[in-house]
Amino acid sequence: MNSAAMVTRSEDLKIAPSLLAADFSRLAAEVQYIEDAGADLLHLDVMDGHFVPNLALSPGLIKSLRPLTQLPFDVHLMLTHPQEHIPAFVEAGADRITVHLEVNSTPILALIDQIKSYGVEVGLALCPPTKVETVSPFLSQVDLVLPMSVSPGFSGQSFQLPALEKMDWLKQKIKRDNLSVTIQADGGVNSDTVAAVVANGATILVAGSAIFKSDDYHAAIQELRPSSSPRE
Ligand code: DX5
Ligand code: ZN
């Protein structure tokens, strides 16, 4: 049994492949393969070329994928003006919308309220330089917190270790204050980093290249689950 398995049961973990790392020339097939391979959620990274130096995934594209799968859509908005686009992502089929704490075009509480008003779950993400304590005033209002372990914008980057301390801080705070908040990991999550991520409290694991760049999606997803209780 590895250390992750001692603290988190396999069935408590959710694996969320990040479509950003998929083969875009055959996107529909990729979505169906990943569901068949045992994914729990589909993580959809949305980028505006301003908040982050890359462009990705429009509401129209996400909407076109919605009929292809039963997987919940976990939409990660890396946008300078998310408030202008939230309705379109709800319409596209988002089950949870995560916005960044660094957004300053709208007060964070207003963004949280806007997302909640549509009855979808709300997440708050933090870029690596952002202090984790900054999220405190919002913890009772959100379903999920994501202390990112890479600079947002691209798949395939190396895991930044300070994210583990943020996860641990969140884990203690959530326990101490008896909050109902899930910790998500996103960025550089793979078979080498997963045990530490889970040991520090993350229970939704986003992985892009570790899954979509592998030859066997099912095996790649299994590698991210605690080894004590394999899932078939
Ligand atoms: C980065 C995105 C991630 C990314 C993860 O801005 O938020 O979801 O696709 O990719 P990997 O797992 O390859 O780091
Ligand atoms: Zn993401």
PDB file of C-alpha atoms in Angstrom, residues 119-221:
ATOM      1  CA  GLY A 119     -27.261  25.825 -10.284  1.00  0.00           C
ATOM      2  CA  VAL A 120     -23.811  24.616 -11.329  1.00  0.00           C
ATOM      3  CA  GLU A 121     -20.945  23.940  -8.955  1.00  0.00           C
ATOM      4  CA  VAL A 122     -18.296  26.589  -8.447  1.00  0.00           C
ATOM      5  CA  GLY A 123     -14.545  26.255  -8.093  1.00  0.00           C
ATOM      6  CA  LEU A 124     -11.775  28.764  -7.334  1.00  0.00           C
ATOM      7  CA  ALA A 125      -8.309  28.307  -8.811  1.00  0.00           C
ATOM      8  CA  LEU A 126      -5.048  29.888  -7.631  1.00  0.00           C
ATOM      9  CA  CYS A 127      -2.015  30.489  -9.829  1.00  0.00           C
ATOM     10  CA  PRO A 128       1.321  29.331  -8.359  1.00  0.00           C
ATOM     11  CA  PRO A 129       2.408  32.791  -7.084  1.00  0.00           C
ATOM     12  CA  THR A 130      -0.878  33.418  -5.229  1.00  0.00           C
ATOM     13  CA  LYS A 131      -0.807  32.856  -1.481  1.00  0.00           C
ATOM     14  CA  VAL A 132      -3.212  30.141  -0.431  1.00  0.00           C
ATOM     15  CA  GLU A 133      -4.547  32.157   2.524  1.00  0.00           C
ATOM     16  CA  THR A 134      -6.099  34.556  -0.012  1.00  0.00           C
ATOM     17  CA  VAL A 135      -8.823  32.007  -0.647  1.00  0.00           C
ATOM     18  CA  SER A 136      -9.993  31.950   3.004  1.00  0.00           C
ATOM     19  CA  PRO A 137     -12.868  34.440   2.715  1.00  0.00           C
ATOM     20  CA  PHE A 138     -14.449  32.368  -0.059  1.00  0.00           C
ATOM     21  CA  LEU A 139     -14.030  28.840   1.231  1.00  0.00           C
ATOM     22  CA  SER A 140     -17.499  28.607   2.712  1.00  0.00           C
ATOM     23  CA  GLN A 141     -18.985  29.699  -0.625  1.00  0.00           C
ATOM     24  CA  VAL A 142     -17.366  27.274  -3.083  1.00  0.00           C
ATOM     25  CA  ASP A 143     -17.455  23.566  -3.882  1.00  0.00           C
ATOM     26  CA  LEU A 144     -13.830  23.219  -4.951  1.00  0.00           C
ATOM     27  CA  VAL A 145     -10.427  24.871  -4.630  1.00  0.00           C
ATOM     28  CA  LEU A 146      -7.631  24.354  -7.144  1.00  0.00           C
ATOM     29  CA  PRO A 147      -4.117  25.416  -6.091  1.00  0.00           C
ATOM     30  CA  MET A 148      -2.460  25.036  -9.479  1.00  0.00           C
ATOM     31  CA  SER A 149       0.803  23.128  -9.711  1.00  0.00           C
ATOM     32  CA  VAL A 150       1.898  24.717 -13.032  1.00  0.00           C
ATOM     33  CA  SER A 151       1.555  28.191 -14.505  1.00  0.00           C
ATOM     34  CA  PRO A 152      -1.780  27.954 -16.319  1.00  0.00           C
ATOM     35  CA  GLY A 153      -1.732  27.888 -20.105  1.00  0.00           C
ATOM     36  CA  PHE A 154      -0.187  24.647 -21.315  1.00  0.00           C
ATOM     37  CA  SER A 155      -0.203  20.909 -20.775  1.00  0.00           C
ATOM     38  CA  GLY A 156       3.014  18.987 -20.324  1.00  0.00           C
ATOM     39  CA  GLN A 157       4.739  21.172 -17.718  1.00  0.00           C
ATOM     40  CA  SER A 158       6.515  19.899 -14.604  1.00  0.00           C
ATOM     41  CA  PHE A 159       4.729  19.765 -11.260  1.00  0.00           C
ATOM     42  CA  GLN A 160       5.661  22.682  -8.982  1.00  0.00           C
ATOM     43  CA  LEU A 161       6.209  21.317  -5.487  1.00  0.00           C
ATOM     44  CA  PRO A 162       4.953  24.350  -3.494  1.00  0.00           C
ATOM     45  CA  ALA A 163       1.405  23.347  -4.555  1.00  0.00           C
ATOM     46  CA  LEU A 164       1.665  20.473  -2.062  1.00  0.00           C
ATOM     47  CA  GLU A 165       2.007  22.871   0.865  1.00  0.00           C
ATOM     48  CA  LYS A 166      -1.048  24.764  -0.340  1.00  0.00           C
ATOM     49  CA  MET A 167      -3.037  21.538  -0.565  1.00  0.00           C
ATOM     50  CA  ASP A 168      -1.983  20.561   2.925  1.00  0.00           C
ATOM     51  CA  TRP A 169      -2.927  24.000   4.263  1.00  0.00           C
ATOM     52  CA  LEU A 170      -6.340  23.691   2.606  1.00  0.00           C
ATOM     53  CA  LYS A 171      -6.813  20.157   3.910  1.00  0.00           C
ATOM     54  CA  GLN A 172      -6.155  21.288   7.502  1.00  0.00           C
ATOM     55  CA  LYS A 173      -8.321  24.387   7.143  1.00  0.00           C
ATOM     56  CA  ILE A 174     -11.233  22.444   5.633  1.00  0.00           C
ATOM     57  CA  LYS A 175     -11.050  19.929   8.458  1.00  0.00           C
ATOM     58  CA  ARG A 176     -10.661  22.549  11.200  1.00  0.00           C
ATOM     59  CA  ASP A 177     -13.572  24.667   9.955  1.00  0.00           C
ATOM     60  CA  ASN A 178     -15.685  21.644   9.015  1.00  0.00           C
ATOM     61  CA  LEU A 179     -16.098  22.907   5.447  1.00  0.00           C
ATOM     62  CA  SER A 180     -17.478  20.999   2.501  1.00  0.00           C
ATOM     63  CA  VAL A 181     -14.852  21.835  -0.127  1.00  0.00           C
ATOM     64  CA  THR A 182     -13.010  19.506  -2.481  1.00  0.00           C
ATOM     65  CA  ILE A 183      -9.334  20.012  -3.329  1.00  0.00           C
ATOM     66  CA  GLN A 184      -8.437  19.609  -6.987  1.00  0.00           C
ATOM     67  CA  ALA A 185      -4.945  19.068  -8.409  1.00  0.00           C
ATOM     68  CA  ASP A 186      -4.134  20.313 -11.914  1.00  0.00           C
ATOM     69  CA  GLY A 187      -0.759  20.538 -13.634  1.00  0.00           C
ATOM     70  CA  GLY A 188       1.975  17.928 -13.860  1.00  0.00           C
ATOM     71  CA  VAL A 189      -0.103  15.216 -12.192  1.00  0.00           C
ATOM     72  CA  ASN A 190       1.319  11.830 -13.215  1.00  0.00           C
ATOM     73  CA  SER A 191       2.372   8.492 -11.740  1.00  0.00           C
ATOM     74  CA  ASP A 192       5.403  10.133 -10.098  1.00  0.00           C
ATOM     75  CA  THR A 193       3.538  12.983  -8.408  1.00  0.00           C
ATOM     76  CA  VAL A 194       0.140  11.444  -7.674  1.00  0.00           C
ATOM     77  CA  ALA A 195       0.968   9.896  -4.291  1.00  0.00           C
ATOM     78  CA  ALA A 196       2.130  13.224  -2.848  1.00  0.00           C
ATOM     79  CA  VAL A 197      -0.859  15.047  -4.297  1.00  0.00           C
ATOM     80  CA  VAL A 198      -3.316  12.586  -2.762  1.00  0.00           C
ATOM     81  CA  ALA A 199      -1.446  12.461   0.554  1.00  0.00           C
ATOM     82  CA  ASN A 200      -1.877  16.238   0.771  1.00  0.00           C
ATOM     83  CA  GLY A 201      -5.630  16.075   0.336  1.00  0.00           C
ATOM     84  CA  ALA A 202      -6.483  16.386  -3.364  1.00  0.00           C
ATOM     85  CA  THR A 203      -9.349  14.132  -4.385  1.00  0.00           C
ATOM     86  CA  ILE A 204     -10.048  15.348  -7.916  1.00  0.00           C
ATOM     87  CA  LEU A 205      -6.996  14.775 -10.075  1.00  0.00           C
ATOM     88  CA  VAL A 206      -6.738  16.515 -13.429  1.00  0.00           C
ATOM     89  CA  ALA A 207      -4.230  14.958 -15.798  1.00  0.00           C
ATOM     90  CA  GLY A 208      -3.589  15.910 -19.397  1.00  0.00           C
ATOM     91  CA  SER A 209      -0.406  14.538 -20.890  1.00  0.00           C
ATOM     92  CA  ALA A 210      -0.114  11.655 -18.386  1.00  0.00           C
ATOM     93  CA  ILE A 211      -3.290  10.213 -19.917  1.00  0.00           C
ATOM     94  CA  PHE A 212      -3.679  11.512 -23.467  1.00  0.00           C
ATOM     95  CA  LYS A 213      -0.014  11.069 -24.399  1.00  0.00           C
ATOM     96  CA  SER A 214      -0.059   7.439 -23.260  1.00  0.00           C
ATOM     97  CA  ASP A 215      -0.769   4.477 -25.522  1.00  0.00           C
ATOM     98  CA  ASP A 216      -3.322   2.991 -23.128  1.00  0.00           C
ATOM     99  CA  TYR A 217      -5.783   5.437 -21.534  1.00  0.00           C
ATOM    100  CA  HIS A 218      -7.265   2.798 -19.219  1.00  0.00           C
ATOM    101  CA  ALA A 219      -3.842   1.854 -17.851  1.00  0.00           C
ATOM    102  CA  ALA A 220      -2.873   5.514 -17.504  1.00  0.00           C
ATOM    103  CA  ILE A 221      -6.013   6.253 -15.474  1.00  0.00           C
TER     104      ILE A 221
END
